[in-house]
Amino acid sequence: MQLDTLRELRIDFVAGGSAALGQLADARAEGNAAVLRKQHADALQVYSMGLRHTNFSTLVTLLSNRAQAALKLERHGEALADAAAALKLCPWDPKARSRYCLALRGLGCVVLAERAQVGIVHPGTSSSEEEQDEEPGGWRRATGAAALAAAQAKHRAVVQQDKDVARVLQTPEALKASANDMFRFGEFEDALAGYSRALLHEPLAADVAATLGNLAHCALQLGELHGAVAWATACLRV
């Protein structure tokens, strides 16, 4: 499945494939070259392939876990944005999809959640008019909530305490484990902050965010406003 951008954060299925562009750095370089040639459609495809074929297991887990913490705090817009960003990086992650659906339900988009849960919404099987008939304004409401949550996110500065914690725990995995402990004890606000701290120390996060931002730029150049919102939202959450 794929977080589709044409219907504002819709989920679809896509076929898998071998890693033609195994390294994100290579994909970014090739995509950047395409942008300079004003070949934005080609650049969008190359950037996307780079994201699809790079191992982001820790990054995806952190985003998905932070979505779960946000769900516990009933901050459904944040949960939707994080789950959407996780699905952008790993479209087949079952926990991210489940949390995406729960966030949709929390926003009152029940029909959309049901469709996403069973993996329906294949390209060409329903028109935008049919979707609007099923749940008027649902996609617009969901997209707006996710985008607003991303735009209003208060990313914590890396203060000395964070640096001390990072030196002790060393890795994003260890920081994630600490946040997991907070979550198990019901300290959801602290867990959410802990996952954010781990994201700050995830080595791939900066490159991923830059690539997502590049995708948003390409979508804007192509006039695909919904796609630009989806990519930019994912960028801000990372």
Tab-separated table of C-alpha atoms in Angstrom, residues 3-238:
chain	number	residue	atom	x	y	z
A	3	LEU	CA	0.129	6.879	1.068
A	4	ASP	CA	-1.393	8.416	-2.006
A	5	THR	CA	-1.159	12.153	-2.520
A	6	LEU	CA	-3.913	12.695	-5.079
A	7	ARG	CA	-6.675	12.240	-2.510
A	8	GLU	CA	-4.922	14.023	0.359
A	9	LEU	CA	-3.211	11.293	2.343
A	10	ARG	CA	-5.124	8.351	0.887
A	11	ILE	CA	-3.783	4.792	1.120
A	12	ASP	CA	-3.355	2.591	-1.951
A	13	PHE	CA	-1.490	-0.588	-2.847
A	14	VAL	CA	1.606	-0.504	-5.030
A	15	ALA	CA	3.697	-3.304	-6.429
A	16	GLY	CA	7.035	-4.043	-4.820
A	17	GLY	CA	10.351	-4.146	-6.667
A	18	SER	CA	14.079	-4.551	-6.346
A	19	ALA	CA	16.200	-1.674	-5.163
A	20	ALA	CA	17.224	0.050	-8.394
A	21	LEU	CA	18.349	3.022	-6.319
A	22	GLY	CA	19.660	1.434	-3.151
A	23	GLN	CA	21.151	4.519	-1.565
A	24	LEU	CA	19.160	7.597	-0.680
A	25	ALA	CA	22.184	9.786	-1.333
A	26	ASP	CA	22.387	8.543	-4.920
A	27	ALA	CA	18.672	9.127	-5.419
A	28	ARG	CA	18.925	12.658	-4.019
A	29	ALA	CA	21.851	13.479	-6.301
A	30	GLU	CA	20.040	12.195	-9.373
A	31	GLY	CA	16.815	13.922	-8.322
A	32	ASN	CA	18.614	17.207	-7.714
A	33	ALA	CA	20.134	17.006	-11.185
A	34	ALA	CA	16.668	16.457	-12.667
A	35	VAL	CA	15.348	19.510	-10.802
A	36	LEU	CA	18.132	21.637	-12.259
A	37	ARG	CA	17.022	20.446	-15.702
A	38	LYS	CA	13.443	21.438	-14.797
A	39	GLN	CA	12.414	17.780	-15.106
A	40	HIS	CA	10.311	17.815	-11.960
A	41	ALA	CA	8.224	14.743	-12.777
A	42	ASP	CA	11.403	12.681	-13.217
A	43	ALA	CA	12.854	14.131	-10.023
A	44	LEU	CA	9.721	13.260	-8.062
A	45	GLN	CA	9.938	9.657	-9.252
A	46	VAL	CA	13.643	9.350	-8.429
A	47	TYR	CA	13.265	10.840	-4.946
A	48	SER	CA	10.358	8.492	-4.267
A	49	MET	CA	12.362	5.461	-5.390
A	50	GLY	CA	15.199	6.485	-3.093
A	51	LEU	CA	12.833	6.585	-0.134
A	52	ARG	CA	11.138	3.317	-1.074
A	53	HIS	CA	14.375	1.353	-1.366
A	54	THR	CA	16.292	2.504	1.689
A	55	ASN	CA	16.094	0.783	5.058
A	56	PHE	CA	14.396	3.173	7.476
A	57	SER	CA	13.342	0.606	10.076
A	58	THR	CA	14.310	2.688	13.129
A	59	LEU	CA	12.954	5.910	11.673
A	60	VAL	CA	9.647	4.288	10.715
A	61	THR	CA	9.292	2.699	14.151
A	62	LEU	CA	9.948	6.013	15.906
A	63	LEU	CA	7.318	7.796	13.820
A	64	SER	CA	4.814	4.985	14.307
A	65	ASN	CA	5.436	4.808	18.049
A	66	ARG	CA	5.109	8.567	18.372
A	67	ALA	CA	1.782	8.281	16.545
A	68	GLN	CA	0.673	5.738	19.136
A	69	ALA	CA	1.657	8.050	21.989
A	70	ALA	CA	-0.258	10.895	20.332
A	71	LEU	CA	-3.294	8.616	20.019
A	72	LYS	CA	-3.179	7.931	23.763
A	73	LEU	CA	-3.190	11.695	24.323
A	74	GLU	CA	-6.099	12.029	21.842
A	75	ARG	CA	-4.003	14.290	19.630
A	76	HIS	CA	-5.338	12.709	16.479
A	77	GLY	CA	-3.978	15.275	14.034
A	78	GLU	CA	-0.427	14.629	15.251
A	79	ALA	CA	-1.019	10.878	15.193
A	80	LEU	CA	-2.292	11.052	11.626
A	81	ALA	CA	0.694	13.115	10.488
A	82	ASP	CA	3.218	10.751	12.106
A	83	ALA	CA	1.517	7.606	10.833
A	84	ALA	CA	1.300	9.170	7.373
A	85	ALA	CA	5.007	10.008	7.426
A	86	ALA	CA	5.816	6.426	8.491
A	87	LEU	CA	3.724	5.090	5.626
A	88	LYS	CA	5.527	7.389	3.211
A	89	LEU	CA	8.765	5.620	4.152
A	90	CYS	CA	7.412	2.093	4.623
A	91	PRO	CA	4.033	1.624	2.888
A	92	TRP	CA	3.648	-1.973	4.110
A	93	ASP	CA	4.149	-1.329	7.847
A	94	PRO	CA	1.064	-2.833	9.586
A	95	LYS	CA	1.353	-0.852	12.830
A	96	ALA	CA	1.678	2.446	10.982
A	97	ARG	CA	-1.393	1.640	8.907
A	98	SER	CA	-3.369	0.614	11.994
A	99	ARG	CA	-2.469	3.845	13.771
A	100	TYR	CA	-3.251	5.842	10.635
A	101	CYS	CA	-6.735	4.301	10.650
A	102	LEU	CA	-7.228	4.944	14.371
A	103	ALA	CA	-6.235	8.578	13.866
A	104	LEU	CA	-8.770	8.898	11.047
A	105	ARG	CA	-11.458	7.492	13.334
A	106	GLY	CA	-10.454	9.935	16.037
A	107	LEU	CA	-10.954	12.763	13.553
A	108	GLY	CA	-14.433	11.472	12.751
A	109	CYS	CA	-13.481	10.067	9.334
A	110	VAL	CA	-14.974	6.626	9.945
A	111	VAL	CA	-15.612	5.657	6.323
A	112	LEU	CA	-12.103	6.646	5.318
A	113	ALA	CA	-10.666	4.620	8.186
A	114	GLU	CA	-12.623	1.550	7.129
A	115	ARG	CA	-11.459	1.879	3.536
A	116	ALA	CA	-7.844	2.320	4.606
A	117	GLN	CA	-8.027	-0.593	7.056
A	118	VAL	CA	-9.005	-3.142	4.409
A	119	GLY	CA	-6.696	-1.650	1.805
A	120	ILE	CA	-9.394	-0.659	-0.637
A	121	VAL	CA	-9.136	2.533	-2.703
A	122	HIS	CA	-7.232	1.226	-5.708
A	123	PRO	CA	-6.385	3.682	-8.471
A	124	GLY	CA	-9.249	4.065	-10.891
A	125	THR	CA	-11.848	2.237	-8.805
A	126	SER	CA	-13.600	5.302	-7.438
A	127	SER	CA	-13.856	8.920	-8.394
A	128	SER	CA	-13.432	11.878	-6.100
A	129	GLU	CA	-17.169	12.504	-6.430
A	130	GLU	CA	-17.945	9.006	-5.160
A	131	GLU	CA	-15.601	9.466	-2.216
A	132	GLN	CA	-17.211	12.773	-1.368
A	133	ASP	CA	-20.617	11.086	-1.450
A	134	GLU	CA	-19.423	8.494	1.049
A	135	GLU	CA	-18.024	10.986	3.517
A	136	PRO	CA	-18.380	14.629	2.502
A	137	GLY	CA	-15.275	16.657	3.320
A	138	GLY	CA	-13.554	13.718	5.005
A	139	TRP	CA	-10.298	13.819	3.100
A	140	ARG	CA	-10.123	17.576	3.349
A	141	ARG	CA	-10.699	17.412	7.114
A	142	ALA	CA	-8.108	14.667	7.602
A	143	THR	CA	-5.494	16.407	5.471
A	144	GLY	CA	-6.089	19.716	7.200
A	145	ALA	CA	-5.708	18.155	10.646
A	146	ALA	CA	-2.449	16.412	9.722
A	147	ALA	CA	-0.971	19.459	8.023
A	148	LEU	CA	-1.951	21.746	10.903
A	149	ALA	CA	-0.454	19.362	13.459
A	150	ALA	CA	2.800	19.266	11.514
A	151	ALA	CA	2.923	23.028	11.106
A	152	GLN	CA	2.226	23.639	14.790
A	153	ALA	CA	4.607	20.973	16.073
A	154	LYS	CA	6.797	22.350	18.833
A	155	HIS	CA	10.059	20.595	18.090
A	156	ARG	CA	12.128	20.675	21.272
A	157	ALA	CA	15.538	22.271	21.072
A	158	VAL	CA	18.478	19.987	21.736
A	159	VAL	CA	19.282	21.256	25.217
A	160	GLN	CA	22.179	20.089	27.386
A	161	GLN	CA	19.986	17.517	29.125
A	162	ASP	CA	19.164	15.928	25.770
A	163	LYS	CA	22.849	15.847	24.867
A	164	ASP	CA	23.665	14.186	28.182
A	165	VAL	CA	20.941	11.605	27.631
A	166	ALA	CA	22.202	10.951	24.120
A	167	ARG	CA	25.762	10.436	25.361
A	168	VAL	CA	24.574	7.891	27.924
A	169	LEU	CA	22.169	6.014	25.658
A	170	GLN	CA	24.351	6.427	22.548
A	171	THR	CA	21.908	5.305	19.845
A	172	PRO	CA	18.412	6.099	18.567
A	173	GLU	CA	17.510	2.495	19.416
A	174	ALA	CA	18.421	3.052	23.066
A	175	LEU	CA	16.544	6.342	23.145
A	176	LYS	CA	13.559	4.556	21.600
A	177	ALA	CA	13.747	1.835	24.279
A	178	SER	CA	13.675	4.520	26.974
A	179	ALA	CA	10.609	6.111	25.371
A	180	ASN	CA	8.991	2.669	25.149
A	181	ASP	CA	9.428	2.281	28.907
A	182	MET	CA	7.728	5.631	29.482
A	183	PHE	CA	4.856	4.533	27.270
A	184	ARG	CA	4.423	1.247	29.173
A	185	PHE	CA	4.175	3.196	32.429
A	186	GLY	CA	1.452	5.403	30.935
A	187	GLU	CA	3.669	8.483	30.718
A	188	PHE	CA	2.480	9.276	27.210
A	189	GLU	CA	3.555	12.924	27.073
A	190	ASP	CA	7.084	11.965	28.136
A	191	ALA	CA	7.066	9.050	25.710
A	192	LEU	CA	6.090	11.351	22.846
A	193	ALA	CA	8.943	13.704	23.754
A	194	GLY	CA	11.273	10.710	24.044
A	195	TYR	CA	10.470	9.509	20.543
A	196	SER	CA	11.034	13.051	19.265
A	197	ARG	CA	14.431	13.089	21.003
A	198	ALA	CA	15.325	9.786	19.361
A	199	LEU	CA	14.350	11.193	15.967
A	200	LEU	CA	16.751	14.093	16.534
A	201	HIS	CA	19.592	11.589	16.876
A	202	GLU	CA	18.565	9.279	14.027
A	203	PRO	CA	21.408	9.554	11.445
A	204	LEU	CA	19.103	9.231	8.431
A	205	ALA	CA	16.512	11.742	9.638
A	206	ALA	CA	18.163	14.822	8.117
A	207	ASP	CA	18.592	13.210	4.691
A	208	VAL	CA	15.050	11.857	4.764
A	209	ALA	CA	13.588	15.238	5.728
A	210	ALA	CA	15.550	16.932	2.946
A	211	THR	CA	14.304	14.397	0.400
A	212	LEU	CA	10.710	14.790	1.566
A	213	GLY	CA	11.083	18.543	1.239
A	214	ASN	CA	12.434	18.095	-2.280
A	215	LEU	CA	9.411	15.970	-3.138
A	216	ALA	CA	7.109	18.708	-1.871
A	217	HIS	CA	8.928	21.223	-4.064
A	218	CYS	CA	8.567	19.016	-7.151
A	219	ALA	CA	4.880	18.460	-6.455
A	220	LEU	CA	4.379	22.230	-6.227
A	221	GLN	CA	6.190	22.762	-9.526
A	222	LEU	CA	3.894	20.184	-11.140
A	223	GLY	CA	0.785	21.827	-9.678
A	224	GLU	CA	0.037	18.757	-7.505
A	225	LEU	CA	-1.007	20.702	-4.422
A	226	HIS	CA	-2.345	17.707	-2.510
A	227	GLY	CA	0.916	15.883	-3.060
A	228	ALA	CA	2.886	18.900	-1.906
A	229	VAL	CA	0.874	19.043	1.330
A	230	ALA	CA	1.402	15.337	1.992
A	231	TRP	CA	5.160	15.423	1.374
A	232	ALA	CA	5.635	18.662	3.316
A	233	THR	CA	3.649	17.263	6.241
A	234	ALA	CA	5.842	14.158	6.312
A	235	CYS	CA	8.947	16.358	6.104
A	236	LEU	CA	7.878	18.434	9.088
A	237	ARG	CA	7.122	15.366	11.191
A	238	VAL	CA	10.566	13.897	10.533
